[in-house]
Amino acid sequence: MASVFGEEQNELRRVVRRFFEEKSSEDEVRRLMETDDGYDRRVWTQMAGQLGLQGLAISEQYGGSGFTQLEMSIVLEEMGRALVCAPVLSSAVLAANLLLESGDEEAKTRLLPVIADGSVIATVALAESSGRWDGDGVATTAERDATGWAVTGEKLFVLDGGTADVVLVVARTDRGLSLFEVSAGSSGLTVRPMDTMDRTRKQSTMVFSRTPARLIGAEGGAAIAVERMLDLAAVAVAAEDVGGALRQVELAAEYARTRSQFGKVIGSYQAIKQKLADMLLSVELSKAAAYRVAQVAVDDPATLAVEAGMAKALCAETYVQIAYDTIQIHGGIGFTWEHPAHLYFRRAKSNASLFGTPAHHRELVAQRMGL
């Protein structure tokens, strides 16, 4: 990976890993899973103030650090490794990138600095009952009246919807797909927590009933921005998948070196050796794909639309398979609530559906390639 990461980026990884190892132990993950917010506000403030993670890929013009998706992928990989409970994906990836692609200078100047410093948590409300993660699945509408815009509809799987200060809602107007800003606590907005497989990442249902909203960008001009945001979300989740999968390989190898069966450690049996080798090979292939697509997002964004989907599909499937294999190597204990293997399994299964299944992404890639 020397051709991808330099010394500065490797140092970023070391610093971030140390931080998350200290702040996101298994006990802490389990504690935060049971809270309503799903994250530690003190740690969130440290992430922004000490490390600048929320604004890492936001340009200095808008209050960020001016780094790229490559550095953000390092952070997300380490977050996936430690199962960090924090609204980084929703706020620093989805919302920040959608704003950056919106073309609305006023909204970027007003919102991006407070997202970057962590004082505001933002999220994106896109998916609906259709289950689609694209503009074609949007039925939520927005209408203009004497006082401004009002949004009506229901959104599902809104990441960190219960704690977000700002919600960027994708809705339809007479001119097409548009983007709107809704503040938490606005009239006509109802937020309900969703019971999902991955309890380390809070998701919500949001119901808008003529909820006051503010148009961002041009009316009918959100389709390209949403598509670009989803491509960058695929890059982010691919990195997170790689981090979680690699950590599971480490857990499985550690167990195989210490667990004895019939007078021998199980890691000495050929079947276990072969499985661990296959697991590591799969993760290394996925890692190469995740690093490649993060580099493409920086150096060749015109091809990102094709490469992001392929990386998302590959890394998602690898993570799920590694989760199964890790549980199998651990035997009965891997299925218990007390063991961390099932936490990674839940994250793997959830990530595989987030922003579209592997099958969806492969079909999307085929369409974009004209196949």
Short mmCIF file of C-alpha atoms in Angstrom, two decimals:
data_model
loop_
_atom_site.label_atom_id
_atom_site.label_comp_id
_atom_site.label_asym_id
_atom_site.label_seq_id
_atom_site.Cartn_x
_atom_site.Cartn_y
_atom_site.Cartn_z
CA MET A 1 0.00 0.00 0.00
CA ALA A 2 3.03 2.28 -0.21
CA SER A 3 1.70 3.68 -3.47
CA VAL A 4 -1.51 4.73 -1.74
CA PHE A 5 -0.55 6.00 1.70
CA GLY A 6 2.30 8.28 2.69
CA GLU A 7 3.90 8.72 6.09
CA GLU A 8 1.49 11.49 7.08
CA GLN A 9 -1.49 9.24 6.32
CA ASN A 10 0.08 6.31 8.16
CA GLU A 11 0.57 8.54 11.18
CA LEU A 12 -3.10 9.55 10.95
CA ARG A 13 -4.01 5.87 11.11
CA ARG A 14 -1.80 5.30 14.17
CA VAL A 15 -3.26 8.28 16.01
CA VAL A 16 -6.85 7.40 15.16
CA ARG A 17 -6.38 3.73 16.09
CA ARG A 18 -4.94 4.64 19.48
CA PHE A 19 -7.81 7.02 20.11
CA PHE A 20 -10.52 4.51 19.22
CA GLU A 21 -8.83 1.69 21.12
CA GLU A 22 -9.06 3.92 24.19
CA LYS A 23 -12.53 5.35 23.59
CA SER A 24 -14.34 2.45 21.90
CA SER A 25 -13.68 -0.68 23.93
CA GLU A 26 -16.15 -3.54 23.67
CA ASP A 27 -17.66 -2.57 27.03
CA GLU A 28 -18.13 1.00 25.85
CA VAL A 29 -19.73 -0.12 22.58
CA ARG A 30 -22.18 -2.27 24.52
CA ARG A 31 -22.97 0.61 26.88
CA LEU A 32 -23.63 3.08 24.07
CA MET A 33 -25.81 0.56 22.23
CA GLU A 34 -28.29 0.77 25.07
CA THR A 35 -28.50 4.56 25.22
CA ASP A 36 -31.01 6.67 23.30
CA ASP A 37 -28.36 8.86 21.66
CA GLY A 38 -26.09 5.97 20.73
CA TYR A 39 -22.87 7.93 21.15
CA ASP A 40 -20.82 9.75 23.80
CA ARG A 41 -21.06 13.52 23.39
CA ARG A 42 -17.80 14.06 25.24
CA VAL A 43 -15.93 11.75 22.87
CA TRP A 44 -17.67 13.39 19.91
CA THR A 45 -16.33 16.75 21.06
CA GLN A 46 -12.84 15.29 21.43
CA MET A 47 -13.02 13.82 17.93
CA ALA A 48 -13.69 17.30 16.59
CA GLY A 49 -11.49 19.38 18.87
CA GLN A 50 -8.44 17.14 19.26
CA LEU A 51 -8.42 15.23 15.96
CA GLY A 52 -10.62 17.25 13.61
CA LEU A 53 -12.21 14.09 12.23
CA GLN A 54 -15.64 15.54 11.41
CA GLY A 55 -14.10 18.17 9.16
CA LEU A 56 -11.26 16.10 7.77
CA ALA A 57 -12.57 16.01 4.18
CA ILE A 58 -14.19 19.45 4.26
CA SER A 59 -12.15 22.20 2.64
CA GLU A 60 -10.57 24.91 4.74
CA GLN A 61 -12.82 27.41 2.97
CA TYR A 62 -15.75 25.90 4.89
CA GLY A 63 -14.02 25.37 8.23
CA GLY A 64 -12.57 21.91 7.63
CA SER A 65 -9.05 20.53 7.46
CA GLY A 66 -8.88 20.35 3.68
CA PHE A 67 -7.90 16.69 3.38
CA THR A 68 -9.53 14.19 1.02
CA GLN A 69 -11.72 11.10 0.85
CA LEU A 70 -8.54 9.03 1.12
CA GLU A 71 -7.83 10.31 4.64
CA MET A 72 -11.52 9.98 5.51
CA SER A 73 -11.41 6.35 4.41
CA ILE A 74 -8.56 5.71 6.85
CA VAL A 75 -10.69 7.10 9.67
CA LEU A 76 -13.72 5.04 8.64
CA GLU A 77 -11.66 1.88 8.37
CA GLU A 78 -10.44 2.38 11.92
CA MET A 79 -13.96 3.19 13.09
CA GLY A 80 -15.18 -0.06 11.54
CA ARG A 81 -12.38 -1.94 13.25
CA ALA A 82 -13.45 -0.62 16.66
CA LEU A 83 -17.22 -0.54 15.99
CA VAL A 84 -17.21 3.12 16.97
CA CYS A 85 -20.62 4.45 17.96
CA ALA A 86 -20.70 8.01 16.60
CA PRO A 87 -22.65 9.89 13.88
CA VAL A 88 -19.65 10.33 11.57
CA LEU A 89 -21.20 8.51 8.60
CA SER A 90 -24.42 10.50 8.80
CA SER A 91 -22.95 13.94 9.48
CA ALA A 92 -19.38 14.07 8.12
CA VAL A 93 -19.99 11.81 5.12
CA LEU A 94 -23.63 11.93 3.97
CA ALA A 95 -24.67 15.43 4.97
CA ALA A 96 -21.32 17.12 4.36
CA ASN A 97 -20.89 15.62 0.89
CA LEU A 98 -24.47 16.35 -0.11
CA LEU A 99 -23.99 19.98 0.88
CA LEU A 100 -20.68 20.17 -0.97
CA GLU A 101 -22.38 18.85 -4.11
CA SER A 102 -25.50 21.01 -3.75
CA GLY A 103 -24.10 24.12 -5.41
CA ASP A 104 -25.67 26.27 -2.69
CA GLU A 105 -22.91 28.57 -1.48
CA GLU A 106 -24.98 30.11 1.30
CA ALA A 107 -25.91 26.70 2.74
CA LYS A 108 -22.31 25.45 2.53
CA THR A 109 -20.96 28.57 4.25
CA ARG A 110 -23.59 28.36 6.99
CA LEU A 111 -23.69 24.62 7.70
CA LEU A 112 -20.34 23.05 6.84
CA PRO A 113 -18.28 24.88 9.50
CA VAL A 114 -20.60 23.74 12.31
CA ILE A 115 -20.61 20.19 10.93
CA ALA A 116 -16.81 20.30 10.80
CA ASP A 117 -16.40 21.47 14.40
CA GLY A 118 -18.94 18.93 15.66
CA SER A 119 -21.28 21.50 17.18
CA VAL A 120 -24.04 20.46 14.77
CA ILE A 121 -24.97 16.92 13.77
CA ALA A 122 -26.60 16.63 10.37
CA THR A 123 -28.09 13.69 8.53
CA VAL A 124 -29.79 12.86 5.23
CA ALA A 125 -33.34 11.55 4.84
CA LEU A 126 -33.55 9.69 1.52
CA ALA A 127 -34.87 6.10 1.65
CA GLU A 128 -38.59 5.40 1.87
CA SER A 129 -40.95 2.43 1.95
CA SER A 130 -39.83 1.39 -1.54
CA GLY A 131 -36.49 0.41 -0.01
CA ARG A 132 -34.61 2.12 -2.83
CA TRP A 133 -31.49 4.17 -2.16
CA ASP A 134 -31.84 6.51 -5.13
CA GLY A 135 -33.96 9.36 -6.42
CA ASP A 136 -36.42 7.04 -8.15
CA GLY A 137 -37.61 5.77 -4.79
CA VAL A 138 -38.55 9.23 -3.48
CA ALA A 139 -42.27 9.94 -3.08
CA THR A 140 -41.97 12.63 -0.39
CA THR A 141 -43.20 15.97 -1.73
CA ALA A 142 -42.48 19.62 -1.03
CA GLU A 143 -44.81 22.49 -1.79
CA ARG A 144 -44.40 26.22 -1.62
CA ASP A 145 -46.98 28.33 0.21
CA ALA A 146 -47.19 31.93 1.38
CA THR A 147 -44.70 31.35 4.18
CA GLY A 148 -42.18 29.16 2.33
CA TRP A 149 -41.64 25.46 1.63
CA ALA A 150 -43.35 22.57 3.44
CA VAL A 151 -42.37 18.89 3.22
CA THR A 152 -44.80 15.96 3.46
CA GLY A 153 -43.91 12.26 3.49
CA GLU A 154 -42.18 9.47 5.39
CA LYS A 155 -38.48 8.56 5.43
CA LEU A 156 -36.97 5.33 6.72
CA PHE A 157 -33.49 4.25 7.84
CA VAL A 158 -32.42 7.81 8.64
CA LEU A 159 -29.02 7.46 10.29
CA ASP A 160 -28.86 9.20 13.67
CA GLY A 161 -32.20 10.83 13.00
CA GLY A 162 -33.01 10.97 16.69
CA THR A 163 -29.98 13.11 17.55
CA ALA A 164 -29.51 15.16 14.38
CA ASP A 165 -29.84 18.92 14.64
CA VAL A 166 -30.32 19.34 10.89
CA VAL A 167 -31.97 16.96 8.43
CA LEU A 168 -31.36 17.24 4.70
CA VAL A 169 -34.53 15.87 3.11
CA VAL A 170 -34.71 14.70 -0.49
CA ALA A 171 -38.19 15.45 -1.83
CA ARG A 172 -40.05 16.07 -5.08
CA THR A 173 -41.45 19.35 -6.33
CA ASP A 174 -43.12 20.20 -9.63
CA ARG A 175 -39.64 20.64 -11.09
CA GLY A 176 -38.25 17.33 -9.88
CA LEU A 177 -35.93 16.01 -7.17
CA SER A 178 -34.95 18.76 -4.72
CA LEU A 179 -33.09 19.14 -1.45
CA PHE A 180 -34.50 20.74 1.69
CA GLU A 181 -33.16 21.60 5.13
CA VAL A 182 -35.35 20.81 8.12
CA SER A 183 -34.40 21.70 11.68
CA ALA A 184 -34.87 19.24 14.52
CA GLY A 185 -38.04 19.92 16.49
CA SER A 186 -39.83 21.63 13.59
CA SER A 187 -43.62 21.53 13.59
CA GLY A 188 -45.09 18.54 11.79
CA LEU A 189 -41.92 16.44 12.25
CA THR A 190 -42.21 13.13 14.07
CA VAL A 191 -39.13 10.99 14.76
CA ARG A 192 -39.37 7.37 15.85
CA PRO A 193 -36.44 5.02 16.55
CA MET A 194 -36.22 1.94 14.31
CA ASP A 195 -35.40 -1.49 15.71
CA THR A 196 -32.65 -2.68 13.35
CA MET A 197 -30.15 -5.54 13.36
CA ASP A 198 -27.15 -3.29 14.06
CA ARG A 199 -27.72 -1.70 17.44
CA THR A 200 -24.40 0.14 17.27
CA ARG A 201 -25.82 2.51 14.63
CA LYS A 202 -29.07 4.28 15.44
CA GLN A 203 -31.65 4.66 12.68
CA SER A 204 -35.01 6.42 12.67
CA THR A 205 -38.28 6.79 10.86
CA MET A 206 -39.13 10.41 10.11
CA VAL A 207 -42.64 11.55 9.25
CA PHE A 208 -43.07 15.03 7.77
CA SER A 209 -46.52 16.60 7.83
CA ARG A 210 -46.30 19.95 6.08
CA THR A 211 -43.05 20.50 7.96
CA PRO A 212 -41.42 23.90 7.34
CA ALA A 213 -38.33 23.51 5.19
CA ARG A 214 -35.68 25.56 3.45
CA LEU A 215 -34.71 24.88 -0.15
CA ILE A 216 -31.03 24.08 -0.71
CA GLY A 217 -29.68 24.52 -4.20
CA ALA A 218 -31.88 24.87 -7.25
CA GLU A 219 -35.40 23.49 -7.24
CA GLY A 220 -35.38 20.25 -9.22
CA GLY A 221 -31.58 20.18 -9.23
CA ALA A 222 -30.73 17.61 -6.53
CA ALA A 223 -30.48 14.41 -8.59
CA ILE A 224 -26.79 14.67 -9.46
CA ALA A 225 -25.84 15.75 -5.92
CA VAL A 226 -27.70 12.78 -4.41
CA GLU A 227 -26.03 10.37 -6.83
CA ARG A 228 -22.60 11.74 -6.01
CA MET A 229 -23.32 11.55 -2.28
CA LEU A 230 -24.32 7.89 -2.61
CA ASP A 231 -21.11 7.09 -4.49
CA LEU A 232 -19.04 8.65 -1.72
CA ALA A 233 -21.15 6.82 0.87
CA ALA A 234 -20.27 3.56 -0.90
CA VAL A 235 -16.57 4.48 -0.62
CA ALA A 236 -17.02 5.16 3.09
CA VAL A 237 -18.88 1.95 3.88
CA ALA A 238 -16.38 -0.12 1.88
CA ALA A 239 -13.62 1.25 4.11
CA GLU A 240 -15.63 0.55 7.25
CA ASP A 241 -16.30 -3.01 6.07
CA VAL A 242 -12.59 -3.65 5.55
CA GLY A 243 -11.76 -2.45 9.06
CA GLY A 244 -14.38 -4.68 10.65
CA ALA A 245 -13.47 -7.72 8.54
CA LEU A 246 -9.76 -7.44 9.31
CA ARG A 247 -10.44 -7.16 13.03
CA GLN A 248 -12.51 -10.33 12.86
CA VAL A 249 -9.66 -12.20 11.17
CA GLU A 250 -7.44 -11.09 14.05
CA LEU A 251 -10.00 -12.27 16.61
CA ALA A 252 -10.34 -15.63 14.88
CA ALA A 253 -6.57 -16.11 14.67
CA GLU A 254 -6.11 -15.19 18.32
CA TYR A 255 -8.74 -17.72 19.34
CA ALA A 256 -7.24 -20.43 17.11
CA ARG A 257 -3.85 -19.93 18.77
CA THR A 258 -5.23 -20.39 22.30
CA ARG A 259 -8.23 -22.74 22.09
CA SER A 260 -7.31 -26.39 22.65
CA GLN A 261 -9.26 -29.39 21.35
CA PHE A 262 -8.20 -33.03 21.72
CA GLY A 263 -4.95 -31.93 23.28
CA LYS A 264 -3.91 -29.52 20.50
CA VAL A 265 -4.61 -25.87 19.79
CA ILE A 266 -7.19 -25.73 17.01
CA GLY A 267 -4.94 -23.47 14.97
CA SER A 268 -2.66 -26.43 14.39
CA TYR A 269 -5.34 -28.28 12.40
CA GLN A 270 -5.07 -27.94 8.64
CA ALA A 271 -8.77 -27.11 8.17
CA ILE A 272 -8.50 -24.11 10.51
CA LYS A 273 -5.23 -22.98 8.96
CA GLN A 274 -6.80 -23.10 5.50
CA LYS A 275 -9.88 -21.20 6.58
CA LEU A 276 -7.85 -18.46 8.24
CA ALA A 277 -5.64 -18.15 5.16
CA ASP A 278 -8.70 -17.86 2.91
CA MET A 279 -10.20 -15.26 5.24
CA LEU A 280 -7.05 -13.15 5.17
CA LEU A 281 -6.81 -13.40 1.39
CA SER A 282 -10.41 -12.25 0.98
CA VAL A 283 -9.87 -9.28 3.29
CA GLU A 284 -6.67 -8.26 1.52
CA LEU A 285 -8.48 -8.29 -1.83
CA SER A 286 -11.28 -6.18 -0.40
CA LYS A 287 -8.77 -3.84 1.21
CA ALA A 288 -7.12 -3.28 -2.16
CA ALA A 289 -10.52 -2.45 -3.69
CA ALA A 290 -11.43 -0.07 -0.86
CA TYR A 291 -8.10 1.76 -1.06
CA ARG A 292 -8.31 1.89 -4.84
CA VAL A 293 -11.78 3.45 -4.87
CA ALA A 294 -10.80 5.99 -2.19
CA GLN A 295 -7.89 7.03 -4.39
CA VAL A 296 -10.22 7.25 -7.41
CA ALA A 297 -12.51 9.60 -5.48
CA VAL A 298 -9.55 11.97 -5.20
CA ASP A 299 -7.68 11.51 -8.49
CA ASP A 300 -10.31 10.45 -11.02
CA PRO A 301 -13.81 11.34 -9.78
CA ALA A 302 -15.26 10.92 -13.27
CA THR A 303 -14.88 7.13 -12.96
CA LEU A 304 -16.08 6.95 -9.36
CA ALA A 305 -19.65 6.18 -10.38
CA VAL A 306 -18.57 2.78 -11.70
CA GLU A 307 -15.80 1.87 -9.26
CA ALA A 308 -17.66 2.82 -6.06
CA GLY A 309 -20.43 0.30 -6.68
CA MET A 310 -18.01 -2.53 -7.41
CA ALA A 311 -16.01 -1.82 -4.24
CA LYS A 312 -19.15 -1.57 -2.10
CA ALA A 313 -20.46 -4.92 -3.37
CA LEU A 314 -17.15 -6.74 -2.92
CA CYS A 315 -16.38 -5.39 0.54
CA ALA A 316 -19.94 -5.99 1.78
CA GLU A 317 -19.94 -9.62 0.73
CA THR A 318 -16.46 -10.18 2.15
CA TYR A 319 -17.42 -8.70 5.51
CA VAL A 320 -20.51 -10.92 5.80
CA GLN A 321 -18.57 -14.05 4.87
CA ILE A 322 -15.77 -13.21 7.29
CA ALA A 323 -18.40 -12.71 10.01
CA TYR A 324 -19.79 -16.19 9.36
CA ASP A 325 -16.31 -17.73 9.31
CA THR A 326 -15.28 -16.02 12.53
CA ILE A 327 -18.32 -17.36 14.34
CA GLN A 328 -17.67 -20.85 12.94
CA ILE A 329 -14.06 -20.84 14.17
CA HIS A 330 -15.17 -19.73 17.62
CA GLY A 331 -17.81 -22.45 17.76
CA GLY A 332 -20.67 -22.15 20.24
CA ILE A 333 -19.21 -19.17 22.07
CA GLY A 334 -19.29 -17.11 18.86
CA PHE A 335 -23.08 -17.25 18.83
CA THR A 336 -23.48 -15.91 22.35
CA TRP A 337 -24.44 -12.36 23.25
CA GLU A 338 -21.34 -12.08 25.42
CA HIS A 339 -18.89 -12.49 22.51
CA PRO A 340 -17.95 -9.58 20.19
CA ALA A 341 -18.16 -11.74 17.04
CA HIS A 342 -21.91 -11.29 16.83
CA LEU A 343 -21.58 -7.50 17.09
CA TYR A 344 -19.42 -7.50 13.97
CA PHE A 345 -21.82 -9.94 12.31
CA ARG A 346 -24.71 -7.54 12.87
CA ARG A 347 -22.71 -4.60 11.53
CA ALA A 348 -21.70 -6.66 8.48
CA LYS A 349 -25.27 -7.67 7.66
CA SER A 350 -26.55 -4.14 8.18
CA ASN A 351 -23.81 -2.55 6.06
CA ALA A 352 -24.52 -5.01 3.26
CA SER A 353 -27.99 -3.45 2.86
CA LEU A 354 -27.10 0.14 3.70
CA PHE A 355 -27.27 2.35 0.58
CA GLY A 356 -28.17 -0.70 -1.51
CA THR A 357 -27.37 -4.41 -1.53
CA PRO A 358 -24.43 -5.89 -3.47
CA ALA A 359 -26.90 -6.97 -6.18
CA HIS A 360 -28.21 -3.41 -6.44
CA HIS A 361 -24.71 -1.99 -6.81
CA ARG A 362 -23.72 -4.52 -9.46
CA GLU A 363 -26.86 -3.72 -11.44
CA LEU A 364 -26.11 -0.02 -11.05
CA VAL A 365 -22.57 -0.53 -12.31
CA ALA A 366 -23.87 -2.46 -15.32
CA GLN A 367 -26.29 0.35 -16.17
CA ARG A 368 -23.60 2.98 -15.85
CA MET A 369 -21.33 0.96 -18.12
CA GLY A 370 -24.11 0.67 -20.68
CA LEU A 371 -24.39 -3.13 -20.33
#
